[in-house]
Amino acid sequence: MAVPGSCLPGQTPSRDIPAPSGAPRLPPGNYSSTPGGTVFGTTPGGTRIIYDRKFLMECRNSPVAKTPPCDLPDIPGVTSPNVEELKIENNHVHNYEEKVGAGEEAQFDMDI
Amino acid sequence: MNNKFDALKDDDSGDHDQNEENSTQKDGEKEKNDRDKPQGSTKRKAVVPGPAEHPLQYNYTFWYSRRTPGRPTSSQSYEQNIKQIGTFASVEQFWRFYSHMVRPGDLTGHSDFHLFKEGIKPMWEDDANKNGGKWIIRLRKGLASRCWENLILAMLGEQFMVGEEICGAVVSVRFQEDIISIWNKTASDQATTARIRDTLRRVLNLPPNTIMEYKTHTDSIKAWEEFHGLVNSSGR
């Protein structure tokens, strides 16, 4: 079944290179260069885009990752376009979990 | 009430696509009318990674469902309860959604987040799911947010190494426990299901005694039908 945007095995995992627009360009992504970060792994199914948890968590801090999507539906109690409100809530939950998950804190420290 | 995923069975099989489009359209109407809704079409623009973003192997769609309190499950179709939150194509786009969604541990009531590859509906009957199944892990309260995050990061980062087999992941917030599950395409492929199980243990850092259950969607459908009395018990 064809999944839109997917890379099928045996095909070059190519994607359209987004054309630079009027927006200021950020430096290119750290493909294959960040320690512990992005890896393009080769598996029996072909080359796949593999990221480990640490790298994904680091991407959370990039400026572009912090603005809410323009089409985010407003579902009360589930989504919120208000960044600050949720940040506070997330921190609260995070702290709570650290207390509960004794001995496991280190793994779940956020990089914020 | 155990892990029935009751809402996941749709009575009106056959016209999913239409229902899906309609309900999605309704839910997103406000935003979409303001923005880039193509005229005369319910199709959205293809989601692509932005400049300098880190592309994912697949596009994924976040969904949210909640059982309406006070009504029997059997009278509610899946489409009435599920909302598409949005689709993303890059790591950065994922965080834009995730950072503006509450964490599962803060959801109230009988709620689920679903994260599925774009084009696969979080339903047993979808072509990608109909021969599949899921690994289920029941979690005591307080663990769901952390486990869900680790689960979906592993999925987005292609940590499972099972080719095209992964369909999506679900976190289900229930009264006394929470449940996370990961769905794959081929329930009969034991090498794949074993690999998914082992990866789950690794990425979730589960205690060795954690019980993990594999359930085929065929069994889920049967259980749902029996639970709702849709099968004549004398015939079994």
mmCIF file of C-alpha atoms in Angstrom:
data_model
loop_
_atom_site.group_PDB
_atom_site.id
_atom_site.type_symbol
_atom_site.label_atom_id
_atom_site.label_comp_id
_atom_site.label_asym_id
_atom_site.label_seq_id
_atom_site.Cartn_x
_atom_site.Cartn_y
_atom_site.Cartn_z
ATOM 1 C CA MET A 1 0.000 0.000 0.000
ATOM 2 C CA ALA A 2 1.401 3.310 -0.975
ATOM 3 C CA VAL A 3 1.798 5.649 1.913
ATOM 4 C CA PRO A 4 2.117 9.232 0.748
ATOM 5 C CA GLY A 5 5.519 10.605 1.444
ATOM 6 C CA SER A 6 6.998 7.221 2.111
ATOM 7 C CA CYS A 7 10.140 5.717 0.724
ATOM 8 C CA LEU A 8 9.588 2.274 -0.619
ATOM 9 C CA PRO A 9 12.303 -0.314 -0.271
ATOM 10 C CA GLY A 10 14.645 -0.496 -3.169
ATOM 11 C CA GLN A 11 13.993 3.042 -4.163
ATOM 12 C CA THR A 12 16.282 5.904 -3.479
ATOM 13 C CA PRO A 13 14.818 7.577 -0.404
ATOM 14 C CA SER A 14 14.646 10.864 -2.179
ATOM 15 C CA ARG A 15 12.401 13.712 -1.269
ATOM 16 C CA ASP A 16 11.744 16.988 -2.893
ATOM 17 C CA ILE A 17 14.347 19.440 -1.800
ATOM 18 C CA PRO A 18 12.368 22.345 -0.452
ATOM 19 C CA ALA A 19 13.131 25.400 -2.496
ATOM 20 C CA PRO A 20 14.435 28.321 -0.508
ATOM 21 C CA SER A 21 11.696 30.834 -0.079
ATOM 22 C CA GLY A 22 11.731 34.413 1.068
ATOM 23 C CA ALA A 23 12.045 33.230 4.646
ATOM 24 C CA PRO A 24 15.463 33.476 6.255
ATOM 25 C CA ARG A 25 17.314 30.223 5.774
ATOM 26 C CA LEU A 26 18.515 28.263 8.701
ATOM 27 C CA PRO A 27 21.760 26.383 8.449
ATOM 28 C CA PRO A 28 21.344 22.987 6.850
ATOM 29 C CA GLY A 29 20.416 20.156 9.152
ATOM 30 C CA ASN A 30 23.185 18.257 10.814
ATOM 31 C CA TYR A 31 22.704 15.200 8.711
ATOM 32 C CA SER A 32 24.998 12.434 9.813
ATOM 33 C CA SER A 33 27.189 14.858 11.645
ATOM 34 C CA THR A 34 25.749 15.346 15.127
ATOM 35 C CA PRO A 35 27.392 13.143 17.721
ATOM 36 C CA GLY A 36 24.816 10.620 18.736
ATOM 37 C CA GLY A 37 22.443 12.236 16.323
ATOM 38 C CA THR A 38 21.129 11.648 12.879
ATOM 39 C CA VAL A 39 22.024 8.402 11.252
ATOM 40 C CA PHE A 40 21.083 7.227 7.838
ATOM 41 C CA GLY A 41 21.010 3.531 8.499
ATOM 42 C CA THR A 42 20.966 0.764 5.975
ATOM 43 C CA THR A 43 18.612 -2.088 6.683
ATOM 44 C CA PRO A 44 17.477 -5.050 4.597
ATOM 45 C CA GLY A 45 14.517 -2.956 3.499
ATOM 46 C CA GLY A 46 16.768 -0.278 2.050
ATOM 47 C CA THR A 47 18.169 2.924 3.402
ATOM 48 C CA ARG A 48 16.001 4.447 6.067
ATOM 49 C CA ILE A 49 16.060 7.680 7.972
ATOM 50 C CA ILE A 50 16.896 6.758 11.530
ATOM 51 C CA TYR A 51 17.051 9.087 14.514
ATOM 52 C CA ASP A 52 17.799 8.181 18.088
ATOM 53 C CA ARG A 53 15.911 9.584 21.018
ATOM 54 C CA LYS A 54 18.640 11.973 22.067
ATOM 55 C CA PHE A 55 18.791 13.613 18.664
ATOM 56 C CA LEU A 56 15.024 13.940 18.449
ATOM 57 C CA MET A 57 14.959 15.577 21.884
ATOM 58 C CA GLU A 58 17.607 18.060 20.789
ATOM 59 C CA CYS A 59 15.497 19.061 17.799
ATOM 60 C CA ARG A 60 12.765 20.058 20.206
ATOM 61 C CA ASN A 61 14.755 23.159 21.051
ATOM 62 C CA SER A 62 15.079 24.461 17.529
ATOM 63 C CA PRO A 63 13.129 27.698 17.045
ATOM 64 C CA VAL A 64 11.033 26.286 14.224
ATOM 65 C CA ALA A 65 9.872 23.439 16.458
ATOM 66 C CA LYS A 66 8.397 25.812 19.009
ATOM 67 C CA THR A 67 5.703 27.612 17.061
ATOM 68 C CA PRO A 68 2.319 25.887 16.957
ATOM 69 C CA PRO A 69 1.211 24.588 13.538
ATOM 70 C CA CYS A 70 -1.052 27.073 11.791
ATOM 71 C CA ASP A 71 -3.701 24.399 11.288
ATOM 72 C CA LEU A 72 -3.690 23.081 14.849
ATOM 73 C CA PRO A 73 -7.323 22.438 15.764
ATOM 74 C CA ASP A 74 -8.401 23.909 19.068
ATOM 75 C CA ILE A 75 -9.621 20.978 21.130
ATOM 76 C CA PRO A 76 -10.276 22.127 24.689
ATOM 77 C CA GLY A 77 -8.188 20.193 27.158
ATOM 78 C CA VAL A 78 -6.207 18.505 24.376
ATOM 79 C CA THR A 79 -4.493 21.089 22.199
ATOM 80 C CA SER A 80 -3.537 24.623 22.938
ATOM 81 C CA PRO A 81 -2.012 27.202 20.624
ATOM 82 C CA ASN A 82 -0.780 28.942 23.754
ATOM 83 C CA VAL A 83 2.849 27.951 24.191
ATOM 84 C CA GLU A 84 3.441 29.293 27.659
ATOM 85 C CA GLU A 85 0.425 27.675 29.188
ATOM 86 C CA LEU A 86 1.431 24.241 28.040
ATOM 87 C CA LYS A 87 5.047 24.674 28.925
ATOM 88 C CA ILE A 88 4.099 25.229 32.514
ATOM 89 C CA GLU A 89 1.872 22.225 32.466
ATOM 90 C CA ASN A 90 4.498 20.019 30.886
ATOM 91 C CA ASN A 91 7.077 21.047 33.425
ATOM 92 C CA HIS A 92 4.684 20.289 36.179
ATOM 93 C CA VAL A 93 4.017 16.811 34.829
ATOM 94 C CA HIS A 94 7.675 16.249 34.255
ATOM 95 C CA ASN A 95 8.514 17.038 37.847
ATOM 96 C CA TYR A 96 5.738 14.848 39.088
ATOM 97 C CA GLU A 97 6.985 11.939 37.032
ATOM 98 C CA GLU A 98 10.475 12.318 38.281
ATOM 99 C CA LYS A 99 9.257 11.833 41.789
ATOM 100 C CA VAL A 100 7.202 8.811 40.836
ATOM 101 C CA GLY A 101 9.804 7.114 38.691
ATOM 102 C CA ALA A 102 12.491 6.936 41.323
ATOM 103 C CA GLY A 103 15.804 5.814 39.940
ATOM 104 C CA GLU A 104 14.848 6.491 36.359
ATOM 105 C CA GLU A 105 15.115 10.250 36.323
ATOM 106 C CA ALA A 106 18.297 10.578 34.367
ATOM 107 C CA GLN A 107 16.936 8.969 31.262
ATOM 108 C CA PHE A 108 14.003 11.305 31.075
ATOM 109 C CA ASP A 109 15.604 14.589 31.846
ATOM 110 C CA MET A 110 14.587 17.009 29.210
ATOM 111 C CA ASP A 111 17.149 19.024 27.394
ATOM 112 C CA ILE A 112 15.219 22.224 27.797
ATOM 113 C CA MET B 1 -13.927 -3.103 31.387
ATOM 114 C CA ASN B 2 -10.662 -4.138 29.989
ATOM 115 C CA ASN B 3 -8.711 -3.273 26.929
ATOM 116 C CA LYS B 4 -11.453 -3.360 24.374
ATOM 117 C CA PHE B 5 -10.592 -0.282 22.378
ATOM 118 C CA ASP B 6 -14.330 -0.381 22.092
ATOM 119 C CA ALA B 7 -14.665 2.715 20.024
ATOM 120 C CA LEU B 8 -12.445 1.280 17.349
ATOM 121 C CA LYS B 9 -15.062 -0.856 15.742
ATOM 122 C CA ASP B 10 -17.137 0.935 13.223
ATOM 123 C CA ASP B 11 -20.601 -0.323 12.523
ATOM 124 C CA ASP B 12 -20.924 1.261 9.139
ATOM 125 C CA SER B 13 -18.096 -0.405 7.331
ATOM 126 C CA GLY B 14 -18.027 0.398 3.687
ATOM 127 C CA ASP B 15 -18.255 4.135 3.742
ATOM 128 C CA HIS B 16 -15.375 5.006 6.004
ATOM 129 C CA ASP B 17 -13.778 7.306 3.548
ATOM 130 C CA GLN B 18 -16.797 9.438 3.204
ATOM 131 C CA ASN B 19 -17.516 9.623 6.894
ATOM 132 C CA GLU B 20 -13.926 10.297 7.615
ATOM 133 C CA GLU B 21 -13.712 13.195 5.230
ATOM 134 C CA ASN B 22 -16.928 14.681 6.500
ATOM 135 C CA SER B 23 -16.104 14.520 10.142
ATOM 136 C CA THR B 24 -12.581 15.710 9.592
ATOM 137 C CA GLN B 25 -13.854 18.561 7.561
ATOM 138 C CA LYS B 26 -16.245 19.570 10.265
ATOM 139 C CA ASP B 27 -13.672 19.430 12.991
ATOM 140 C CA GLY B 28 -11.103 21.447 11.187
ATOM 141 C CA GLU B 29 -13.508 23.770 9.510
ATOM 142 C CA LYS B 30 -12.719 26.873 11.438
ATOM 143 C CA GLU B 31 -9.007 26.746 10.781
ATOM 144 C CA LYS B 32 -9.157 25.453 7.281
ATOM 145 C CA ASN B 33 -11.545 28.108 6.079
ATOM 146 C CA ASP B 34 -9.157 30.721 7.330
ATOM 147 C CA ARG B 35 -6.157 29.207 5.691
ATOM 148 C CA ASP B 36 -5.044 27.305 2.690
ATOM 149 C CA LYS B 37 -8.017 25.105 2.030
ATOM 150 C CA PRO B 38 -8.021 24.339 -1.671
ATOM 151 C CA GLN B 39 -11.235 25.571 -3.182
ATOM 152 C CA GLY B 40 -13.897 22.946 -3.706
ATOM 153 C CA SER B 41 -11.801 20.116 -2.361
ATOM 154 C CA THR B 42 -11.474 18.380 0.973
ATOM 155 C CA LYS B 43 -7.913 17.299 0.201
ATOM 156 C CA ARG B 44 -5.172 19.024 2.056
ATOM 157 C CA LYS B 45 -1.865 20.142 0.693
ATOM 158 C CA ALA B 46 0.821 17.499 0.786
ATOM 159 C CA VAL B 47 2.840 17.868 3.961
ATOM 160 C CA VAL B 48 6.564 18.176 3.292
ATOM 161 C CA PRO B 49 9.563 18.981 5.478
ATOM 162 C CA GLY B 50 10.417 22.660 5.601
ATOM 163 C CA PRO B 51 13.798 24.043 4.615
ATOM 164 C CA ALA B 52 16.562 22.825 6.911
ATOM 165 C CA GLU B 53 14.197 20.511 8.763
ATOM 166 C CA HIS B 54 14.969 16.884 9.403
ATOM 167 C CA PRO B 55 12.761 14.674 7.247
ATOM 168 C CA LEU B 56 11.146 11.596 8.691
ATOM 169 C CA GLN B 57 11.026 8.271 6.904
ATOM 170 C CA TYR B 58 7.237 8.576 6.780
ATOM 171 C CA ASN B 59 4.651 11.282 7.281
ATOM 172 C CA TYR B 60 2.499 10.706 10.353
ATOM 173 C CA THR B 61 -0.891 11.933 11.512
ATOM 174 C CA PHE B 62 -1.945 12.615 15.094
ATOM 175 C CA TRP B 63 -5.527 11.660 16.011
ATOM 176 C CA TYR B 64 -7.497 12.117 19.195
ATOM 177 C CA SER B 65 -10.593 10.269 20.304
ATOM 178 C CA ARG B 66 -12.755 10.467 23.362
ATOM 179 C CA ARG B 67 -15.799 8.522 24.332
ATOM 180 C CA THR B 68 -18.731 10.784 24.959
ATOM 181 C CA PRO B 69 -19.803 10.219 28.548
ATOM 182 C CA GLY B 70 -23.271 8.930 29.226
ATOM 183 C CA ARG B 71 -23.886 7.133 25.979
ATOM 184 C CA PRO B 72 -23.402 3.447 25.333
ATOM 185 C CA THR B 73 -20.385 2.724 23.191
ATOM 186 C CA SER B 74 -22.360 0.734 20.687
ATOM 187 C CA SER B 75 -24.363 3.753 19.626
ATOM 188 C CA GLN B 76 -21.302 5.778 18.839
ATOM 189 C CA SER B 77 -19.450 5.228 15.645
ATOM 190 C CA TYR B 78 -15.743 5.587 15.561
ATOM 191 C CA GLU B 79 -15.933 8.532 13.224
ATOM 192 C CA GLN B 80 -18.074 10.466 15.639
ATOM 193 C CA ASN B 81 -15.390 10.236 18.250
ATOM 194 C CA ILE B 82 -12.153 10.690 16.403
ATOM 195 C CA LYS B 83 -10.515 13.941 15.414
ATOM 196 C CA GLN B 84 -7.502 14.472 13.212
ATOM 197 C CA ILE B 85 -5.070 16.789 14.905
ATOM 198 C CA GLY B 86 -2.624 17.092 12.052
ATOM 199 C CA THR B 87 0.041 15.584 9.815
ATOM 200 C CA PHE B 88 3.779 16.201 9.899
ATOM 201 C CA ALA B 89 6.742 15.254 7.740
ATOM 202 C CA SER B 90 9.772 16.303 9.754
ATOM 203 C CA VAL B 91 11.144 16.087 13.267
ATOM 204 C CA GLU B 92 10.591 19.795 13.774
ATOM 205 C CA GLN B 93 6.995 19.595 12.573
ATOM 206 C CA PHE B 94 6.405 16.730 14.991
ATOM 207 C CA TRP B 95 7.525 18.861 17.909
ATOM 208 C CA ARG B 96 5.315 21.731 16.793
ATOM 209 C CA PHE B 97 2.309 19.474 17.273
ATOM 210 C CA TYR B 98 3.518 17.536 20.264
ATOM 211 C CA SER B 99 4.545 20.619 22.223
ATOM 212 C CA HIS B 100 1.056 22.037 21.847
ATOM 213 C CA MET B 101 -0.811 18.943 22.869
ATOM 214 C CA VAL B 102 -1.385 17.904 26.467
ATOM 215 C CA ARG B 103 0.474 14.845 27.552
ATOM 216 C CA PRO B 104 -1.588 11.667 27.858
ATOM 217 C CA GLY B 105 -1.307 11.690 31.644
ATOM 218 C CA ASP B 106 -3.192 14.987 31.671
ATOM 219 C CA LEU B 107 -6.073 13.802 29.512
ATOM 220 C CA THR B 108 -9.363 13.314 31.267
ATOM 221 C CA GLY B 109 -11.939 10.637 30.754
ATOM 222 C CA HIS B 110 -11.898 7.800 28.293
ATOM 223 C CA SER B 111 -9.453 9.237 25.744
ATOM 224 C CA ASP B 112 -6.898 8.076 23.218
ATOM 225 C CA PHE B 113 -4.110 9.615 21.219
ATOM 226 C CA HIS B 114 -3.272 7.806 17.989
ATOM 227 C CA LEU B 115 -0.196 8.425 15.887
ATOM 228 C CA PHE B 116 -0.374 6.617 12.553
ATOM 229 C CA LYS B 117 1.437 6.804 9.277
ATOM 230 C CA GLU B 118 -0.306 9.235 6.979
ATOM 231 C CA GLY B 119 -2.899 7.354 4.940
ATOM 232 C CA ILE B 120 -3.494 4.640 7.549
ATOM 233 C CA LYS B 121 -6.581 5.173 9.648
ATOM 234 C CA PRO B 122 -6.369 4.049 13.244
ATOM 235 C CA MET B 123 -9.020 1.433 12.626
ATOM 236 C CA TRP B 124 -8.925 -2.320 12.503
ATOM 237 C CA GLU B 125 -10.571 -2.318 9.091
ATOM 238 C CA ASP B 126 -8.017 -0.162 7.288
ATOM 239 C CA ASP B 127 -6.260 -2.108 4.543
ATOM 240 C CA ALA B 128 -2.951 -1.690 6.307
ATOM 241 C CA ASN B 129 -4.361 -3.006 9.582
ATOM 242 C CA LYS B 130 -6.829 -5.695 8.613
ATOM 243 C CA ASN B 131 -4.295 -8.539 8.746
ATOM 244 C CA GLY B 132 -2.409 -6.978 11.601
ATOM 245 C CA GLY B 133 -2.293 -6.849 15.336
ATOM 246 C CA LYS B 134 -0.814 -4.927 18.202
ATOM 247 C CA TRP B 135 1.432 -5.242 21.179
ATOM 248 C CA ILE B 136 -0.348 -4.039 24.313
ATOM 249 C CA ILE B 137 1.287 -2.825 27.491
ATOM 250 C CA ARG B 138 -0.807 -1.895 30.491
ATOM 251 C CA LEU B 139 0.655 0.821 32.658
ATOM 252 C CA ARG B 140 -0.118 1.895 36.138
ATOM 253 C CA LYS B 141 -1.239 5.494 36.406
ATOM 254 C CA GLY B 142 1.552 8.012 36.210
ATOM 255 C CA LEU B 143 3.637 6.318 33.531
ATOM 256 C CA ALA B 144 1.683 6.958 30.354
ATOM 257 C CA SER B 145 3.161 10.319 29.378
ATOM 258 C CA ARG B 146 6.722 9.121 29.613
ATOM 259 C CA CYS B 147 6.140 5.766 27.934
ATOM 260 C CA TRP B 148 4.089 7.319 25.127
ATOM 261 C CA GLU B 149 6.837 9.819 24.381
ATOM 262 C CA ASN B 150 9.476 7.116 24.273
ATOM 263 C CA LEU B 151 7.273 4.909 22.127
ATOM 264 C CA ILE B 152 6.506 7.507 19.492
ATOM 265 C CA LEU B 153 10.070 8.813 19.376
ATOM 266 C CA ALA B 154 11.225 5.274 18.672
ATOM 267 C CA MET B 155 8.615 4.894 15.961
ATOM 268 C CA LEU B 156 9.372 8.219 14.274
ATOM 269 C CA GLY B 157 13.095 7.513 14.454
ATOM 270 C CA GLU B 158 12.648 4.096 12.792
ATOM 271 C CA GLN B 159 14.073 2.234 15.759
ATOM 272 C CA PHE B 160 11.956 -0.873 15.212
ATOM 273 C CA MET B 161 13.800 -2.038 12.086
ATOM 274 C CA VAL B 162 10.883 -3.999 10.701
ATOM 275 C CA GLY B 163 10.682 -2.417 7.276
ATOM 276 C CA GLU B 164 7.200 -1.236 6.380
ATOM 277 C CA GLU B 165 5.515 -3.219 9.137
ATOM 278 C CA ILE B 166 4.717 -0.527 11.698
ATOM 279 C CA CYS B 167 1.321 1.137 11.218
ATOM 280 C CA GLY B 168 1.037 3.362 14.259
ATOM 281 C CA ALA B 169 0.804 3.687 18.012
ATOM 282 C CA VAL B 170 -1.989 4.376 20.491
ATOM 283 C CA VAL B 171 -2.142 5.531 24.088
ATOM 284 C CA SER B 172 -5.425 4.884 25.845
ATOM 285 C CA VAL B 173 -6.262 6.683 29.053
ATOM 286 C CA ARG B 174 -8.681 4.668 31.152
ATOM 287 C CA PHE B 175 -10.083 4.786 34.624
ATOM 288 C CA GLN B 176 -7.605 2.730 36.585
ATOM 289 C CA GLU B 177 -4.789 2.166 34.137
ATOM 290 C CA ASP B 178 -3.395 3.427 30.878
ATOM 291 C CA ILE B 179 -2.539 1.302 27.876
ATOM 292 C CA ILE B 180 -0.019 1.860 25.138
ATOM 293 C CA SER B 181 0.046 -0.202 22.005
ATOM 294 C CA ILE B 182 1.858 -0.382 18.707
ATOM 295 C CA TRP B 183 0.175 -1.740 15.616
ATOM 296 C CA ASN B 184 1.807 -3.657 12.782
ATOM 297 C CA LYS B 185 0.604 -4.914 9.421
ATOM 298 C CA THR B 186 1.120 -8.654 9.569
ATOM 299 C CA ALA B 187 0.045 -10.403 12.731
ATOM 300 C CA SER B 188 1.266 -13.767 11.425
ATOM 301 C CA ASP B 189 4.842 -12.562 10.918
ATOM 302 C CA GLN B 190 6.427 -13.827 14.092
ATOM 303 C CA ALA B 191 9.909 -12.554 13.349
ATOM 304 C CA THR B 192 8.481 -9.071 13.043
ATOM 305 C CA THR B 193 6.300 -9.219 16.129
ATOM 306 C CA ALA B 194 9.203 -10.588 18.181
ATOM 307 C CA ARG B 195 11.424 -7.788 16.990
ATOM 308 C CA ILE B 196 8.827 -5.188 17.846
ATOM 309 C CA ARG B 197 8.468 -6.694 21.317
ATOM 310 C CA ASP B 198 12.207 -6.629 21.926
ATOM 311 C CA THR B 199 12.490 -3.049 20.698
ATOM 312 C CA LEU B 200 9.611 -2.037 22.959
ATOM 313 C CA ARG B 201 11.373 -3.494 25.957
ATOM 314 C CA ARG B 202 14.513 -1.586 25.081
ATOM 315 C CA VAL B 203 13.052 1.813 24.271
ATOM 316 C CA LEU B 204 10.491 1.842 27.079
ATOM 317 C CA ASN B 205 12.988 0.518 29.589
ATOM 318 C CA LEU B 206 10.354 -1.818 30.941
ATOM 319 C CA PRO B 207 10.901 -3.886 34.052
ATOM 320 C CA PRO B 208 11.553 -7.538 33.109
ATOM 321 C CA ASN B 209 8.266 -8.665 34.614
ATOM 322 C CA THR B 210 6.150 -6.307 32.520
ATOM 323 C CA ILE B 211 3.402 -8.211 30.805
ATOM 324 C CA MET B 212 3.162 -7.664 27.086
ATOM 325 C CA GLU B 213 0.286 -9.070 25.155
ATOM 326 C CA TYR B 214 -0.014 -9.458 21.401
ATOM 327 C CA LYS B 215 -3.530 -9.292 20.055
ATOM 328 C CA THR B 216 -4.594 -9.691 16.441
ATOM 329 C CA HIS B 217 -7.153 -7.220 15.162
ATOM 330 C CA THR B 218 -9.291 -10.161 14.061
ATOM 331 C CA ASP B 219 -9.504 -11.204 17.704
ATOM 332 C CA SER B 220 -10.219 -7.633 18.746
ATOM 333 C CA ILE B 221 -13.122 -7.453 16.313
ATOM 334 C CA LYS B 222 -14.506 -10.791 17.553
ATOM 335 C CA ALA B 223 -14.217 -9.704 21.165
ATOM 336 C CA TRP B 224 -15.919 -6.431 20.387
ATOM 337 C CA GLU B 225 -18.791 -8.147 18.607
ATOM 338 C CA GLU B 226 -19.279 -10.597 21.421
ATOM 339 C CA PHE B 227 -19.081 -7.859 23.995
ATOM 340 C CA HIS B 228 -21.804 -5.937 22.223
ATOM 341 C CA GLY B 229 -23.951 -8.976 21.612
ATOM 342 C CA LEU B 230 -23.657 -8.802 17.867
ATOM 343 C CA VAL B 231 -22.970 -12.511 17.594
ATOM 344 C CA ASN B 232 -25.596 -15.067 18.424
ATOM 345 C CA SER B 233 -24.062 -16.858 21.371
ATOM 346 C CA SER B 234 -25.824 -20.144 20.583
ATOM 347 C CA GLY B 235 -23.998 -20.237 17.283
ATOM 348 C CA ARG B 236 -20.589 -20.517 18.968
#
